mmCIF file of C-alpha atoms in Angstrom:
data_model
loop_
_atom_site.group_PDB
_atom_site.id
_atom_site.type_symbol
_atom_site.label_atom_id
_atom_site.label_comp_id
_atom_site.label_asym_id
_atom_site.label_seq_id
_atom_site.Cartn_x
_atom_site.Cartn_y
_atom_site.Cartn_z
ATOM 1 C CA UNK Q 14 -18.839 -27.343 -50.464
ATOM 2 C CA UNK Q 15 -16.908 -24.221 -48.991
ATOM 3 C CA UNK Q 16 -19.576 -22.232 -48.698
ATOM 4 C CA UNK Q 17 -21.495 -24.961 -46.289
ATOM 5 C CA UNK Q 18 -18.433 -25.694 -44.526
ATOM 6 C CA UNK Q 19 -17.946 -22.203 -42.705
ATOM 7 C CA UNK Q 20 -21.955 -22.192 -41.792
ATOM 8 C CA UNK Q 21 -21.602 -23.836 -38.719
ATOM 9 C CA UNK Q 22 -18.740 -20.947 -37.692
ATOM 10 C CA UNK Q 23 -20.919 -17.988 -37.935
ATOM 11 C CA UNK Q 24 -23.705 -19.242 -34.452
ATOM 12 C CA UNK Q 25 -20.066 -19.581 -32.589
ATOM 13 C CA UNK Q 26 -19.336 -16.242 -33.342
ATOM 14 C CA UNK Q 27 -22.464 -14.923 -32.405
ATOM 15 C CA UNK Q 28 -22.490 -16.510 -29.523
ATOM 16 C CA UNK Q 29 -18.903 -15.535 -28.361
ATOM 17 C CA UNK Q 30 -20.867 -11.733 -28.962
ATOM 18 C CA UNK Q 31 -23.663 -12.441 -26.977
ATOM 19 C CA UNK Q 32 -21.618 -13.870 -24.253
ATOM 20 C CA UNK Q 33 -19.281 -10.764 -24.459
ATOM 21 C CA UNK Q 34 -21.890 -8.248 -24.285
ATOM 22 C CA UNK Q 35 -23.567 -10.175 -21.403
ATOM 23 C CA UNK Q 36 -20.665 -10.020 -19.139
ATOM 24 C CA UNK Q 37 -20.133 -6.389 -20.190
ATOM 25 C CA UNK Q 38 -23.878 -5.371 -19.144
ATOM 26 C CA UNK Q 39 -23.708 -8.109 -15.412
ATOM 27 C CA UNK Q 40 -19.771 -6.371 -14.756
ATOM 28 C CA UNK Q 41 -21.549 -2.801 -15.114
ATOM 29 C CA UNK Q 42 -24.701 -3.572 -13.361
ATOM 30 C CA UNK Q 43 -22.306 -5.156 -10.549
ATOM 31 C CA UNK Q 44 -20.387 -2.067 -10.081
ATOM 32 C CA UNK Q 45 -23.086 0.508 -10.569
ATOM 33 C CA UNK Q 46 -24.846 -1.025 -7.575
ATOM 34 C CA UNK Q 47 -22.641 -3.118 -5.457
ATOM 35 C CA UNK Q 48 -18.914 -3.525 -6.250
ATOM 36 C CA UNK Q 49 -16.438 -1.154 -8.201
ATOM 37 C CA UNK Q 50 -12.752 -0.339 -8.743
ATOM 38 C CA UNK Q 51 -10.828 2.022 -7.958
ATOM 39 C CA UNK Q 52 -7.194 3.208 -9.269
ATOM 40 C CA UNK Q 53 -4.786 5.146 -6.939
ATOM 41 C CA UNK Q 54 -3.191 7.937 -8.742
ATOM 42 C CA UNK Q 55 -0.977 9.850 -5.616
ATOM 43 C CA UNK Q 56 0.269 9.157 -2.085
ATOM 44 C CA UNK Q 57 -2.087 10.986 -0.617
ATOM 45 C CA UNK Q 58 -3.691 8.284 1.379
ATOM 46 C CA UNK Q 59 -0.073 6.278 2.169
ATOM 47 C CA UNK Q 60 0.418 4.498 4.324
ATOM 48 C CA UNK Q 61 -2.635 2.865 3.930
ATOM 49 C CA UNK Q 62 -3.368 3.135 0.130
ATOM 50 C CA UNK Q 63 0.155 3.320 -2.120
ATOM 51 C CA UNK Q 64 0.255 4.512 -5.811
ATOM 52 C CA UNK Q 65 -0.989 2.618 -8.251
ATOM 53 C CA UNK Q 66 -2.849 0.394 -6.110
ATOM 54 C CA UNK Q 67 -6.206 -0.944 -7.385
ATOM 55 C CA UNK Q 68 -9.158 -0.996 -4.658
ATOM 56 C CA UNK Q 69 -12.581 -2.664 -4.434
ATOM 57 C CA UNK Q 70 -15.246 -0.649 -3.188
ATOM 58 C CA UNK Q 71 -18.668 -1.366 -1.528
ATOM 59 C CA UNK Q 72 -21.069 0.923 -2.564
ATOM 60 C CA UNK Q 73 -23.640 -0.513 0.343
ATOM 61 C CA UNK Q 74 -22.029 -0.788 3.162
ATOM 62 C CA UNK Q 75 -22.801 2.877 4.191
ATOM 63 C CA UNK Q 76 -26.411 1.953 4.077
ATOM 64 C CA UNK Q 77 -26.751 -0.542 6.815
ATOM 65 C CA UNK Q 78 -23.839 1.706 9.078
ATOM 66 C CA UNK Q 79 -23.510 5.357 8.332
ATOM 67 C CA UNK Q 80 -20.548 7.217 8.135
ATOM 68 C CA UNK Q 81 -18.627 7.411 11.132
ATOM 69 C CA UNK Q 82 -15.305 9.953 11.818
ATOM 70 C CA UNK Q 83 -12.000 7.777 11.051
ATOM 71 C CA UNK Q 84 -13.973 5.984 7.841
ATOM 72 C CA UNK Q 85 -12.202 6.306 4.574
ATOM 73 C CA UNK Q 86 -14.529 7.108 1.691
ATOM 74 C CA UNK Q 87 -14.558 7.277 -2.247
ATOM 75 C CA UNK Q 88 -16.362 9.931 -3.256
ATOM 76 C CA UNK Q 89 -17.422 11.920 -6.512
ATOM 77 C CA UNK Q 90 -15.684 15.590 -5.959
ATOM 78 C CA UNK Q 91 -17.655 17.622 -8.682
ATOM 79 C CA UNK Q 92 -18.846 20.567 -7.084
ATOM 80 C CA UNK Q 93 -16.241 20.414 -4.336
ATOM 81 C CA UNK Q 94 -12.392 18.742 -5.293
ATOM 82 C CA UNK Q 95 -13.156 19.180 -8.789
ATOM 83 C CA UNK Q 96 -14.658 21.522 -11.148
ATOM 84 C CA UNK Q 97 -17.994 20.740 -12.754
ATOM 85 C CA UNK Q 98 -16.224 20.365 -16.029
ATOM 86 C CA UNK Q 99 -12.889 19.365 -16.833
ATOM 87 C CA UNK Q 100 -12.468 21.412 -20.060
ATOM 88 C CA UNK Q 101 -11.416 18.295 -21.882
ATOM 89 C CA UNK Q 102 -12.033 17.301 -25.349
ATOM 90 C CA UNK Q 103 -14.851 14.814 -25.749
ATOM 91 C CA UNK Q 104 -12.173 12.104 -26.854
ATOM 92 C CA UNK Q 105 -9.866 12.720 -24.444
ATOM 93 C CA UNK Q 106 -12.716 12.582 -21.754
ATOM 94 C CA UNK Q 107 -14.268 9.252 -23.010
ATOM 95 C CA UNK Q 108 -10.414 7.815 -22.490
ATOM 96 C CA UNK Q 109 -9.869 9.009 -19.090
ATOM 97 C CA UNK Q 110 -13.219 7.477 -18.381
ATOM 98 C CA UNK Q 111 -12.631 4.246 -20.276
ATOM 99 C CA UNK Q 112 -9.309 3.985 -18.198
ATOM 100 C CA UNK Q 113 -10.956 4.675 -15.047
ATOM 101 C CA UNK Q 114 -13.652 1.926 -15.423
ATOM 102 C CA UNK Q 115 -10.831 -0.403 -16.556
ATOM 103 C CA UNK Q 116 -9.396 0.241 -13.228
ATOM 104 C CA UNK Q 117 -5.953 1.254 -15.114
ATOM 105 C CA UNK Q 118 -5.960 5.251 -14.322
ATOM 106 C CA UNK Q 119 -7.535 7.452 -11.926
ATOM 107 C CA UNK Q 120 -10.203 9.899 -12.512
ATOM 108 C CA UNK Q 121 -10.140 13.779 -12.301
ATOM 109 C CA UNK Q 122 -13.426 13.531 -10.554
ATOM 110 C CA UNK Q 123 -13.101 10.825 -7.776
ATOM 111 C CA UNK Q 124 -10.990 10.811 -4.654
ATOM 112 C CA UNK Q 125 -10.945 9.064 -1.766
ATOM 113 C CA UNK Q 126 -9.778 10.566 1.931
ATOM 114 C CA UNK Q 127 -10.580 9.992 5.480
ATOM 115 C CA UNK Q 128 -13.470 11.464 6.956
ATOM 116 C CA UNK Q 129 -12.349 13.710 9.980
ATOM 117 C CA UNK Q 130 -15.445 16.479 10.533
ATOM 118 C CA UNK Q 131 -19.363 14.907 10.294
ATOM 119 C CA UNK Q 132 -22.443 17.381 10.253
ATOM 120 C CA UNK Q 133 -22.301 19.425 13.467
ATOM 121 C CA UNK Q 134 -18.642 19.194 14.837
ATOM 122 C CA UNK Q 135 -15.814 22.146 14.999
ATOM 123 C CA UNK Q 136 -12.650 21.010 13.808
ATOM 124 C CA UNK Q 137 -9.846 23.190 14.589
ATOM 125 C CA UNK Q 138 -5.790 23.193 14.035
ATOM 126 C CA UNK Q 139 -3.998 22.972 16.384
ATOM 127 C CA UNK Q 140 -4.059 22.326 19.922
ATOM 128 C CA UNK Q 141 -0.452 23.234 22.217
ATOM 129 C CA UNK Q 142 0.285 19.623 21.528
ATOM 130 C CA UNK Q 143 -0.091 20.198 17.929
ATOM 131 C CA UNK Q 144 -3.238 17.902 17.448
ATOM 132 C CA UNK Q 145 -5.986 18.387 15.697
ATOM 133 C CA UNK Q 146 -9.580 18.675 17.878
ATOM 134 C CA UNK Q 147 -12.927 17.617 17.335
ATOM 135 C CA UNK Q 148 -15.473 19.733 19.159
ATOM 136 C CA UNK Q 149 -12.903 20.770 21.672
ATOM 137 C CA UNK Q 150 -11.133 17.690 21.951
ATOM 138 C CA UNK Q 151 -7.873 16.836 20.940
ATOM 139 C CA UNK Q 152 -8.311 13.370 18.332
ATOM 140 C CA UNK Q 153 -5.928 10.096 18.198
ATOM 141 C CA UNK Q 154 -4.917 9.519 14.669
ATOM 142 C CA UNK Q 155 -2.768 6.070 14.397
ATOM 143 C CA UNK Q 156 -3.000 6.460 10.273
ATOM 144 C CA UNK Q 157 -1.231 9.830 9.502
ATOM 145 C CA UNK Q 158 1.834 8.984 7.759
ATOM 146 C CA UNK Q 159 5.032 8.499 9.847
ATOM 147 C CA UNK Q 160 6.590 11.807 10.076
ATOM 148 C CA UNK Q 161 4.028 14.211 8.865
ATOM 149 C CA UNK Q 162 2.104 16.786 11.380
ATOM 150 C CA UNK Q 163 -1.615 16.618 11.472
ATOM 151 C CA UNK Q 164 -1.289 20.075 9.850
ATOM 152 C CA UNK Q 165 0.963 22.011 8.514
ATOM 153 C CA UNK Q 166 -2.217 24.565 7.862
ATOM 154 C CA UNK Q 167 -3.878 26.324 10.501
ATOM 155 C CA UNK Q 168 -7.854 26.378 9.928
ATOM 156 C CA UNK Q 169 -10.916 26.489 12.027
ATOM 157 C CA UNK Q 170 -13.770 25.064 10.035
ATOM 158 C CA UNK Q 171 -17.574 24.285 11.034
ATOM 159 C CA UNK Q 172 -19.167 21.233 8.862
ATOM 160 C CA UNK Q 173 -22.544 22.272 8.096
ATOM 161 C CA UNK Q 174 -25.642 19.753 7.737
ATOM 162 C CA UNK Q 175 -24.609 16.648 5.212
ATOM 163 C CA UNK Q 176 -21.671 17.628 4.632
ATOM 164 C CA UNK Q 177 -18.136 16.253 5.510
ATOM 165 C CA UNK Q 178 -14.447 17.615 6.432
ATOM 166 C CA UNK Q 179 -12.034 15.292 4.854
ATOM 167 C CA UNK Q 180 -8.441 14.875 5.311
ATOM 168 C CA UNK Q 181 -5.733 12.444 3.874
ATOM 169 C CA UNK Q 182 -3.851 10.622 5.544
ATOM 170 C CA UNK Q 183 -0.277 11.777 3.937
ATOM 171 C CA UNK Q 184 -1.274 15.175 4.953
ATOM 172 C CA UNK Q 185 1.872 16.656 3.676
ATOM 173 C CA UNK Q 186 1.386 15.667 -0.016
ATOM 174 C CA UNK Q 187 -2.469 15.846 0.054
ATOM 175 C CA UNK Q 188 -4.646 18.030 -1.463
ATOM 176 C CA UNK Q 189 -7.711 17.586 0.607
ATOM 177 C CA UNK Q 190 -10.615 19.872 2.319
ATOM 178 C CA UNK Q 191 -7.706 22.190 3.765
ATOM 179 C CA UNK Q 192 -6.949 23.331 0.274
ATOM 180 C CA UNK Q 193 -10.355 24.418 -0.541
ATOM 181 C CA UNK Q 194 -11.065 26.549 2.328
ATOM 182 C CA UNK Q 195 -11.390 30.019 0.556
ATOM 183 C CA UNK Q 196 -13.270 28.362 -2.091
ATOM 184 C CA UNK Q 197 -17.082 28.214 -2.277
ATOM 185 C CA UNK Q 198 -18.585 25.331 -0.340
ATOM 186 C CA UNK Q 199 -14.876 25.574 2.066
ATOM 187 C CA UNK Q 200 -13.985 22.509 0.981
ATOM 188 C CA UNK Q 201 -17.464 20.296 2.152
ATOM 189 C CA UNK Q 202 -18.368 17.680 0.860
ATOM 190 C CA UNK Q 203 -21.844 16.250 0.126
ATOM 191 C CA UNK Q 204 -22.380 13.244 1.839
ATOM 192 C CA UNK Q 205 -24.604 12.449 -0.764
ATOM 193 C CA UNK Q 206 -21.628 12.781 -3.106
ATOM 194 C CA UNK Q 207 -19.898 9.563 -1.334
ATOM 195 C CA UNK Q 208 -19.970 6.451 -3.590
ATOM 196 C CA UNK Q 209 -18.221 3.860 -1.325
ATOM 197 C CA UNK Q 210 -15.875 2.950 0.941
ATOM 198 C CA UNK Q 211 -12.900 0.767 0.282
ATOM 199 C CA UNK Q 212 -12.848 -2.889 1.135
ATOM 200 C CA UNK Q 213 -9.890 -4.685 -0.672
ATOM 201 C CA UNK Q 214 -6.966 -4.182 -2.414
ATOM 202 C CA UNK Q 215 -6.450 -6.309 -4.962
ATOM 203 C CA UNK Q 216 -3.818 -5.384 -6.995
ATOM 204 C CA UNK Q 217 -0.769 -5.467 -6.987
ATOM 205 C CA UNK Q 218 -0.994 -8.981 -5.353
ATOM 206 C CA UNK Q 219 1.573 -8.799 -3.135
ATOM 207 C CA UNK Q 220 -0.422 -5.806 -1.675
ATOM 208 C CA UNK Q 221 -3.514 -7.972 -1.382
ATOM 209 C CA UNK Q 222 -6.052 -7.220 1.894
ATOM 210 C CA UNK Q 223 -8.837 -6.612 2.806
ATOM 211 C CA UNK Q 224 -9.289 -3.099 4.246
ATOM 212 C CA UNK Q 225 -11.014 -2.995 7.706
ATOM 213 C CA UNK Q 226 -13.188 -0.603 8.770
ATOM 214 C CA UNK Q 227 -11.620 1.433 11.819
ATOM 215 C CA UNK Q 228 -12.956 2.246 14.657
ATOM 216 C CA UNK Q 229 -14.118 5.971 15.060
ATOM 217 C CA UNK Q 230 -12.262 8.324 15.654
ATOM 218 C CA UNK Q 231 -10.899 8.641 19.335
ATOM 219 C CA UNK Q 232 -10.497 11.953 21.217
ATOM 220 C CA UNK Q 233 -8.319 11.850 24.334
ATOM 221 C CA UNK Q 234 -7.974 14.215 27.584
ATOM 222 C CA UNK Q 235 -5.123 14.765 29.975
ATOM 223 C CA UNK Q 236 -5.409 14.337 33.375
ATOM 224 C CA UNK Q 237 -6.226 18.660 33.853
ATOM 225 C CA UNK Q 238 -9.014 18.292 31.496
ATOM 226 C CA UNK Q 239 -6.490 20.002 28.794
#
């Protein structure tokens, strides 16, 4: 009589299973291709992105627009930002990626800045007004973080085809393209190496928005052409 009582318990289990592993295989199929998350692990991109935050990021919405100055992007940083290998243990490697796909720790490997040089322009630091400039012109930047200069770090930097300049937007706490420029590659990026760009925060909640887009990037003259 026992024994027939529990037969009906083990389908229900098998089923809870099932269901589990579907939802596991739809969630990574979802992120791989349209939607992931993101953890914030520094104030490097404050004002606009605090620590700890969690983001949502569209990994299509560079397809049907393409990447504009003054977009903020996610972006794998192996072979620029990061070494090729982190020099980790295997465990400790598949916990810092379990964390990262949980959303509940940031990853060695990904980072996400503000694109400031496309394929083509000059970016130099800085003009007499102590702005950056974009093929000779002198840029607006509303997002740099209250206080900070646009540099601290004088540099004059070409961006070679598909590549990228990137910058963050707490430029005095960020470790961004301006830290790589003796390194190989000058701290480029591929722009094949850009996974998304940021659409939502969604956590904490009382942090919840949706991120918009900006404009691009604005340069400005004076009246004498300076």
């Amino acid at each position: 009589m026992d024994h027939t009582k529990r037969q009906p318990g083990k389908p229900g289990w098998r089923f809870v299973f099932l269901a589990l592993a579907l939802a596991v295989l739809v969630s990574g199929l979802v992120r791989s291709l349209w939607l992931d998350v993101y953890f914030i692990p520094s104030a490097s991109m404050e004002p606009l992105f605090n620590t700890g935050d969690r983001i949502l990021v569209s990994r299509t919405d560079f397809q049907s627009a393409p990447i504009r100055r003054g977009d903020v992007v996610v972006f794998d940083g192996r072979g620029s930002f990061a070494p090729l290998h982190s020099g980790a243990g295997p465990l400790a490697e598949a916990l810092s990626s379990a964390g990262h796909w949980l959303g509940v720790m940031g990853s060695d490997t990904t980072y996400v800045k503000r694109v400031i040089g496309l394929p083509g322009d000059s970016i130099v630091c800085c003009d007499a007004q102590q702005r950056l400039t974009v093929n000779g012109q002198p840029i607006v930047e509303p997002y740099v973080h209250a206080g900070d200069a646009p540099s601290d770090q004088e540099f004059s930097v070409s961006v070679p085809a598909g590549r990228l300049w990137l910058l963050g937007d707490h430029r005095s706490v960020s470790a961004d393209s301006r830290s790589l420029l003796g390194a190989p590659g000058g701290g480029m990026v591929r722009m094949d190496k850009v996974i998304g760009r940021p659409v939502q925060i969604i956590w904490p909640l009382d942090r919840f928005a949706s991120v918009a887009r900006p404009p691009q990037v604005a340069t400005t003259t004076t009246k004498d052409g300076q």
